[in-house]
Amino acid sequence: MARKISKRTPRATKNAPVQPRELLLAGIGAVSLGRKQAIKSYADTLEGAADLRARAEAAVQDAVETVSGKVVALRKQAKASVGPMQKKVIALASEAKTQAETRLAPVLAKFGVKKKAIKRTAAKKKPVAKRPVKRGRRAA
């Protein structure tokens, strides 16, 4: 006797409702892929952070060497030029101050601000040498 084979009709996938089993399997697959990608991303991040730290340390070391060399040179240069430059700056500042006081004195006087009286001591005069008296002549 011959066996009768029944043909299976293919399901219409376009309009077929989603079966709970299919949904469960798709969810498990998505979770698995997400877990694998998260582990890979974490490992890449750790490697990238270590590489970034090494590059940052190298950059900081280079900057320290450059700056320390320049600081030493600038200190030497500053020590060499402090005396003359300081005198020039003080002279310019005092000159600017006196010019500003003289130019602004009339304007400040209009507003009622009086100029501070500068106490000046009188110049000490040398005593006049006494002349020797001539005894031979008398005044008449």
Short mmCIF file of N, CA and C in Angstrom, two decimals:
data_model
loop_
_atom_site.label_atom_id
_atom_site.label_comp_id
_atom_site.label_asym_id
_atom_site.label_seq_id
_atom_site.Cartn_x
_atom_site.Cartn_y
_atom_site.Cartn_z
N MET A 1 0.79 -1.14 0.00
CA MET A 1 0.00 0.00 0.00
C MET A 1 0.86 1.24 0.00
N ALA A 2 0.43 2.16 -0.74
CA ALA A 2 1.19 3.40 -0.89
C ALA A 2 0.76 4.40 0.17
N ARG A 3 1.75 5.03 0.64
CA ARG A 3 1.48 6.03 1.66
C ARG A 3 1.01 7.31 1.02
N LYS A 4 0.11 7.92 1.64
CA LYS A 4 -0.41 9.16 1.11
C LYS A 4 0.30 10.32 1.80
N ILE A 5 0.93 11.18 1.02
CA ILE A 5 1.65 12.33 1.55
C ILE A 5 0.77 13.56 1.37
N SER A 6 0.51 14.20 2.48
CA SER A 6 -0.29 15.42 2.36
C SER A 6 0.64 16.63 2.24
N LYS A 7 0.30 17.51 1.39
CA LYS A 7 1.10 18.72 1.20
C LYS A 7 0.78 19.72 2.30
N ARG A 8 1.85 20.29 2.80
CA ARG A 8 1.66 21.36 3.78
C ARG A 8 1.49 22.66 3.04
N THR A 9 0.58 23.41 3.47
CA THR A 9 0.38 24.71 2.85
C THR A 9 1.26 25.73 3.57
N PRO A 10 2.01 26.47 2.83
CA PRO A 10 2.85 27.48 3.48
C PRO A 10 1.99 28.57 4.12
N ARG A 11 2.44 28.96 5.28
CA ARG A 11 1.69 30.03 5.97
C ARG A 11 1.91 31.36 5.28
N ALA A 12 0.94 32.13 5.28
CA ALA A 12 1.07 33.47 4.74
C ALA A 12 1.73 34.32 5.82
N THR A 13 2.96 34.75 5.57
CA THR A 13 3.72 35.49 6.60
C THR A 13 3.35 36.96 6.64
N LYS A 14 2.76 37.43 5.59
CA LYS A 14 2.44 38.85 5.57
C LYS A 14 1.35 39.21 6.57
N ASN A 15 0.36 38.44 6.62
CA ASN A 15 -0.78 38.80 7.47
C ASN A 15 -0.91 37.89 8.69
N ALA A 16 0.07 37.02 8.89
CA ALA A 16 -0.02 36.08 9.99
C ALA A 16 0.31 36.78 11.29
N PRO A 17 -0.40 36.43 12.35
CA PRO A 17 -0.07 37.05 13.64
C PRO A 17 1.24 36.49 14.17
N VAL A 18 1.93 37.28 14.97
CA VAL A 18 3.21 36.87 15.54
C VAL A 18 2.94 35.88 16.66
N GLN A 19 3.61 34.78 16.60
CA GLN A 19 3.46 33.75 17.61
C GLN A 19 4.30 34.11 18.83
N PRO A 20 3.84 33.77 20.00
CA PRO A 20 4.60 34.08 21.21
C PRO A 20 5.98 33.43 21.23
N ARG A 21 6.10 32.25 20.66
CA ARG A 21 7.39 31.57 20.64
C ARG A 21 8.39 32.34 19.78
N GLU A 22 7.93 32.82 18.63
CA GLU A 22 8.80 33.61 17.75
C GLU A 22 9.24 34.90 18.44
N LEU A 23 8.34 35.51 19.12
CA LEU A 23 8.65 36.75 19.84
C LEU A 23 9.68 36.49 20.94
N LEU A 24 9.55 35.39 21.65
CA LEU A 24 10.49 35.03 22.70
C LEU A 24 11.88 34.77 22.13
N LEU A 25 11.94 34.03 21.03
CA LEU A 25 13.24 33.74 20.40
C LEU A 25 13.90 35.02 19.87
N ALA A 26 13.13 35.92 19.30
CA ALA A 26 13.68 37.19 18.80
C ALA A 26 14.22 38.02 19.96
N GLY A 27 13.52 38.02 21.07
CA GLY A 27 13.98 38.78 22.24
C GLY A 27 15.26 38.21 22.80
N ILE A 28 15.34 36.87 22.87
CA ILE A 28 16.57 36.23 23.37
C ILE A 28 17.75 36.55 22.46
N GLY A 29 17.52 36.53 21.15
CA GLY A 29 18.59 36.87 20.18
C GLY A 29 19.04 38.31 20.34
N ALA A 30 18.09 39.21 20.51
CA ALA A 30 18.45 40.62 20.67
C ALA A 30 19.25 40.86 21.95
N VAL A 31 18.85 40.20 23.03
CA VAL A 31 19.59 40.34 24.29
C VAL A 31 20.99 39.79 24.15
N SER A 32 21.13 38.66 23.46
CA SER A 32 22.45 38.06 23.28
C SER A 32 23.36 38.97 22.47
N LEU A 33 22.85 39.50 21.37
CA LEU A 33 23.67 40.42 20.56
C LEU A 33 24.02 41.68 21.34
N GLY A 34 23.09 42.23 22.07
CA GLY A 34 23.36 43.43 22.88
C GLY A 34 24.42 43.17 23.93
N ARG A 35 24.36 41.98 24.58
CA ARG A 35 25.35 41.63 25.60
C ARG A 35 26.74 41.54 24.99
N LYS A 36 26.85 40.87 23.81
CA LYS A 36 28.15 40.73 23.15
C LYS A 36 28.72 42.10 22.75
N GLN A 37 27.87 42.97 22.23
CA GLN A 37 28.33 44.30 21.82
C GLN A 37 28.72 45.15 23.03
N ALA A 38 28.00 44.99 24.13
CA ALA A 38 28.34 45.75 25.34
C ALA A 38 29.69 45.31 25.89
N ILE A 39 29.96 44.01 25.89
CA ILE A 39 31.25 43.51 26.37
C ILE A 39 32.38 44.03 25.48
N LYS A 40 32.15 43.98 24.18
CA LYS A 40 33.17 44.47 23.24
C LYS A 40 33.40 45.98 23.42
N SER A 41 32.35 46.74 23.57
CA SER A 41 32.48 48.18 23.76
C SER A 41 33.22 48.51 25.06
N TYR A 42 32.93 47.76 26.10
CA TYR A 42 33.60 47.96 27.39
C TYR A 42 35.09 47.69 27.26
N ALA A 43 35.46 46.60 26.57
CA ALA A 43 36.88 46.27 26.38
C ALA A 43 37.57 47.34 25.54
N ASP A 44 36.90 47.79 24.48
CA ASP A 44 37.48 48.86 23.64
C ASP A 44 37.65 50.15 24.44
N THR A 45 36.70 50.45 25.31
CA THR A 45 36.77 51.66 26.11
C THR A 45 37.95 51.60 27.07
N LEU A 46 38.17 50.44 27.69
CA LEU A 46 39.30 50.29 28.61
C LEU A 46 40.63 50.46 27.88
N GLU A 47 40.74 49.86 26.69
CA GLU A 47 41.96 50.00 25.90
C GLU A 47 42.16 51.45 25.47
N GLY A 48 41.07 52.08 25.05
CA GLY A 48 41.15 53.48 24.62
C GLY A 48 41.52 54.40 25.78
N ALA A 49 40.98 54.11 26.96
CA ALA A 49 41.29 54.94 28.13
C ALA A 49 42.76 54.79 28.51
N ALA A 50 43.28 53.56 28.46
CA ALA A 50 44.69 53.34 28.78
C ALA A 50 45.58 54.05 27.76
N ASP A 51 45.21 53.98 26.49
CA ASP A 51 45.98 54.66 25.45
C ASP A 51 45.91 56.17 25.63
N LEU A 52 44.73 56.66 25.92
CA LEU A 52 44.56 58.10 26.13
C LEU A 52 45.37 58.57 27.33
N ARG A 53 45.38 57.78 28.39
CA ARG A 53 46.15 58.15 29.58
C ARG A 53 47.64 58.21 29.27
N ALA A 54 48.13 57.25 28.52
CA ALA A 54 49.55 57.23 28.15
C ALA A 54 49.91 58.44 27.31
N ARG A 55 49.05 58.78 26.35
CA ARG A 55 49.32 59.95 25.52
C ARG A 55 49.26 61.23 26.34
N ALA A 56 48.32 61.31 27.28
CA ALA A 56 48.21 62.50 28.12
C ALA A 56 49.44 62.66 29.02
N GLU A 57 49.92 61.55 29.58
CA GLU A 57 51.12 61.61 30.41
C GLU A 57 52.33 62.06 29.60
N ALA A 58 52.45 61.56 28.38
CA ALA A 58 53.56 61.97 27.52
C ALA A 58 53.47 63.46 27.18
N ALA A 59 52.27 63.93 26.90
CA ALA A 59 52.09 65.35 26.58
C ALA A 59 52.40 66.23 27.78
N VAL A 60 51.99 65.80 28.96
CA VAL A 60 52.27 66.57 30.17
C VAL A 60 53.77 66.62 30.44
N GLN A 61 54.44 65.49 30.25
CA GLN A 61 55.89 65.44 30.47
C GLN A 61 56.61 66.38 29.51
N ASP A 62 56.20 66.37 28.23
CA ASP A 62 56.81 67.28 27.26
C ASP A 62 56.56 68.74 27.65
N ALA A 63 55.34 69.03 28.09
CA ALA A 63 55.02 70.41 28.48
C ALA A 63 55.83 70.84 29.69
N VAL A 64 56.00 69.94 30.65
CA VAL A 64 56.78 70.28 31.85
C VAL A 64 58.22 70.58 31.47
N GLU A 65 58.81 69.75 30.61
CA GLU A 65 60.19 69.99 30.19
C GLU A 65 60.32 71.31 29.46
N THR A 66 59.39 71.61 28.57
CA THR A 66 59.45 72.85 27.81
C THR A 66 59.29 74.06 28.72
N VAL A 67 58.30 74.00 29.60
CA VAL A 67 58.03 75.13 30.47
C VAL A 67 59.16 75.35 31.46
N SER A 68 59.70 74.26 32.02
CA SER A 68 60.76 74.43 33.01
C SER A 68 62.00 75.06 32.37
N GLY A 69 62.30 74.68 31.14
CA GLY A 69 63.42 75.29 30.43
C GLY A 69 63.19 76.76 30.19
N LYS A 70 61.99 77.11 29.80
CA LYS A 70 61.68 78.52 29.54
C LYS A 70 61.65 79.32 30.83
N VAL A 71 61.17 78.73 31.90
CA VAL A 71 61.12 79.44 33.19
C VAL A 71 62.53 79.77 33.66
N VAL A 72 63.44 78.83 33.54
CA VAL A 72 64.83 79.07 33.95
C VAL A 72 65.42 80.20 33.12
N ALA A 73 65.20 80.17 31.81
CA ALA A 73 65.73 81.22 30.94
C ALA A 73 65.12 82.58 31.28
N LEU A 74 63.82 82.61 31.54
CA LEU A 74 63.16 83.88 31.87
C LEU A 74 63.64 84.41 33.21
N ARG A 75 63.89 83.54 34.18
CA ARG A 75 64.40 84.01 35.47
C ARG A 75 65.78 84.63 35.32
N LYS A 76 66.64 83.99 34.53
CA LYS A 76 67.96 84.55 34.29
C LYS A 76 67.85 85.92 33.62
N GLN A 77 66.98 86.00 32.63
CA GLN A 77 66.80 87.26 31.91
C GLN A 77 66.23 88.33 32.83
N ALA A 78 65.31 87.95 33.70
CA ALA A 78 64.70 88.91 34.61
C ALA A 78 65.71 89.42 35.62
N LYS A 79 66.57 88.54 36.13
CA LYS A 79 67.58 88.97 37.08
C LYS A 79 68.54 89.96 36.43
N ALA A 80 68.85 89.74 35.17
CA ALA A 80 69.80 90.61 34.48
C ALA A 80 69.21 91.99 34.20
N SER A 81 67.91 92.08 34.01
CA SER A 81 67.33 93.35 33.59
C SER A 81 66.48 94.03 34.66
N VAL A 82 66.47 93.54 35.87
CA VAL A 82 65.62 94.14 36.91
C VAL A 82 66.09 95.52 37.28
N GLY A 83 67.38 95.70 37.52
CA GLY A 83 67.90 96.98 38.00
C GLY A 83 67.58 98.14 37.07
N PRO A 84 68.07 98.12 35.83
CA PRO A 84 67.81 99.25 34.92
C PRO A 84 66.33 99.43 34.60
N MET A 85 65.64 98.32 34.42
CA MET A 85 64.22 98.43 34.08
C MET A 85 63.42 98.99 35.25
N GLN A 86 63.75 98.59 36.44
CA GLN A 86 63.03 99.07 37.61
C GLN A 86 63.22 100.57 37.76
N LYS A 87 64.42 101.05 37.55
CA LYS A 87 64.69 102.49 37.65
C LYS A 87 63.91 103.25 36.59
N LYS A 88 63.88 102.72 35.37
CA LYS A 88 63.14 103.39 34.29
C LYS A 88 61.65 103.44 34.61
N VAL A 89 61.11 102.34 35.10
CA VAL A 89 59.67 102.29 35.40
C VAL A 89 59.33 103.25 36.52
N ILE A 90 60.15 103.30 37.55
CA ILE A 90 59.89 104.22 38.66
C ILE A 90 59.96 105.66 38.18
N ALA A 91 60.93 105.99 37.35
CA ALA A 91 61.06 107.35 36.83
C ALA A 91 59.84 107.72 35.98
N LEU A 92 59.42 106.80 35.12
CA LEU A 92 58.24 107.08 34.28
C LEU A 92 56.99 107.24 35.11
N ALA A 93 56.84 106.42 36.14
CA ALA A 93 55.65 106.51 36.98
C ALA A 93 55.61 107.82 37.74
N SER A 94 56.73 108.23 38.28
CA SER A 94 56.73 109.50 39.03
C SER A 94 56.50 110.68 38.10
N GLU A 95 57.06 110.62 36.90
CA GLU A 95 56.84 111.71 35.94
C GLU A 95 55.37 111.78 35.53
N ALA A 96 54.77 110.63 35.28
CA ALA A 96 53.36 110.60 34.90
C ALA A 96 52.48 111.11 36.04
N LYS A 97 52.85 110.78 37.27
CA LYS A 97 52.08 111.24 38.42
C LYS A 97 52.13 112.76 38.55
N THR A 98 53.31 113.33 38.42
CA THR A 98 53.42 114.79 38.54
C THR A 98 52.69 115.49 37.40
N GLN A 99 52.78 114.96 36.20
CA GLN A 99 52.07 115.57 35.07
C GLN A 99 50.56 115.50 35.28
N ALA A 100 50.08 114.36 35.76
CA ALA A 100 48.64 114.22 36.00
C ALA A 100 48.18 115.18 37.09
N GLU A 101 48.96 115.33 38.14
CA GLU A 101 48.57 116.24 39.21
C GLU A 101 48.52 117.68 38.72
N THR A 102 49.48 118.09 37.92
CA THR A 102 49.49 119.48 37.45
C THR A 102 48.37 119.72 36.45
N ARG A 103 48.07 118.77 35.61
CA ARG A 103 47.03 118.97 34.60
C ARG A 103 45.63 118.88 35.19
N LEU A 104 45.46 118.07 36.20
CA LEU A 104 44.13 117.89 36.78
C LEU A 104 43.85 118.83 37.94
N ALA A 105 44.83 119.57 38.40
CA ALA A 105 44.62 120.45 39.54
C ALA A 105 43.52 121.48 39.29
N PRO A 106 43.47 122.17 38.13
CA PRO A 106 42.38 123.14 37.92
C PRO A 106 41.00 122.48 37.89
N VAL A 107 40.90 121.33 37.31
CA VAL A 107 39.61 120.63 37.22
C VAL A 107 39.16 120.20 38.61
N LEU A 108 40.07 119.65 39.38
CA LEU A 108 39.73 119.22 40.73
C LEU A 108 39.39 120.41 41.62
N ALA A 109 40.02 121.54 41.38
CA ALA A 109 39.72 122.73 42.18
C ALA A 109 38.28 123.18 41.94
N LYS A 110 37.78 123.04 40.72
CA LYS A 110 36.40 123.41 40.42
C LYS A 110 35.41 122.52 41.17
N PHE A 111 35.78 121.28 41.41
CA PHE A 111 34.91 120.37 42.14
C PHE A 111 35.10 120.46 43.65
N GLY A 112 36.00 121.27 44.07
CA GLY A 112 36.19 121.46 45.49
C GLY A 112 37.23 120.57 46.12
N VAL A 113 37.94 119.83 45.33
CA VAL A 113 38.99 118.98 45.86
C VAL A 113 40.27 119.80 45.91
N LYS A 114 40.80 119.90 47.10
CA LYS A 114 42.01 120.69 47.25
C LYS A 114 43.22 119.81 47.11
N LYS A 115 44.24 120.40 46.55
CA LYS A 115 45.49 119.69 46.39
C LYS A 115 46.16 119.61 47.75
N LYS A 116 46.70 118.45 48.05
CA LYS A 116 47.38 118.29 49.32
C LYS A 116 48.60 119.20 49.35
N ALA A 117 48.73 119.89 50.45
CA ALA A 117 49.87 120.77 50.60
C ALA A 117 51.09 119.91 50.88
N ILE A 118 52.08 120.11 50.09
CA ILE A 118 53.32 119.36 50.28
C ILE A 118 54.19 120.17 51.22
N LYS A 119 54.59 119.54 52.29
CA LYS A 119 55.44 120.21 53.25
C LYS A 119 56.85 120.22 52.71
N ARG A 120 57.32 121.41 52.50
CA ARG A 120 58.68 121.54 52.02
C ARG A 120 59.48 122.27 53.08
N THR A 121 60.58 121.75 53.35
CA THR A 121 61.43 122.42 54.32
C THR A 121 62.24 123.47 53.59
N ALA A 122 62.44 124.57 54.26
CA ALA A 122 63.20 125.65 53.65
C ALA A 122 64.63 125.19 53.48
N ALA A 123 65.16 125.58 52.36
CA ALA A 123 66.54 125.19 52.10
C ALA A 123 67.44 125.89 53.11
N LYS A 124 68.32 125.13 53.66
CA LYS A 124 69.22 125.71 54.64
C LYS A 124 70.27 126.54 53.92
N LYS A 125 70.32 127.77 54.31
CA LYS A 125 71.30 128.67 53.70
C LYS A 125 72.58 128.61 54.51
N LYS A 126 73.63 128.69 53.80
CA LYS A 126 74.91 128.72 54.49
C LYS A 126 75.06 130.09 55.13
N PRO A 127 75.58 130.11 56.33
CA PRO A 127 75.76 131.43 56.96
C PRO A 127 76.79 132.26 56.18
N VAL A 128 76.47 133.52 56.11
CA VAL A 128 77.36 134.42 55.39
C VAL A 128 78.63 134.61 56.20
N ALA A 129 79.72 134.50 55.52
CA ALA A 129 80.99 134.66 56.22
C ALA A 129 81.16 136.12 56.63
N LYS A 130 81.57 136.33 57.83
CA LYS A 130 81.77 137.70 58.30
C LYS A 130 83.05 138.23 57.70
N ARG A 131 82.94 139.50 57.32
CA ARG A 131 84.11 140.13 56.74
C ARG A 131 84.99 140.68 57.86
N PRO A 132 86.21 140.52 57.62
CA PRO A 132 87.09 141.11 58.64
C PRO A 132 86.98 142.64 58.65
N VAL A 133 86.95 143.21 59.78
CA VAL A 133 86.82 144.66 59.93
C VAL A 133 88.19 145.29 59.72
N LYS A 134 88.19 146.32 58.88
CA LYS A 134 89.44 147.02 58.64
C LYS A 134 89.58 148.09 59.72
N ARG A 135 90.67 148.11 60.39
CA ARG A 135 90.83 149.01 61.50
C ARG A 135 91.47 150.34 61.12
N GLY A 136 91.92 150.37 60.00
CA GLY A 136 92.63 151.59 59.63
C GLY A 136 91.68 152.74 59.31
N ARG A 137 90.56 152.53 58.91
CA ARG A 137 89.63 153.60 58.52
C ARG A 137 88.42 153.60 59.40
N ARG A 138 88.01 154.74 59.71
CA ARG A 138 86.82 154.83 60.49
C ARG A 138 85.77 155.60 59.71
N ALA A 139 84.58 155.28 59.97
CA ALA A 139 83.49 155.97 59.29
C ALA A 139 83.27 157.31 59.93
N ALA A 140 83.06 158.36 59.17
CA ALA A 140 82.92 159.68 59.73
C ALA A 140 81.54 160.08 60.01
#
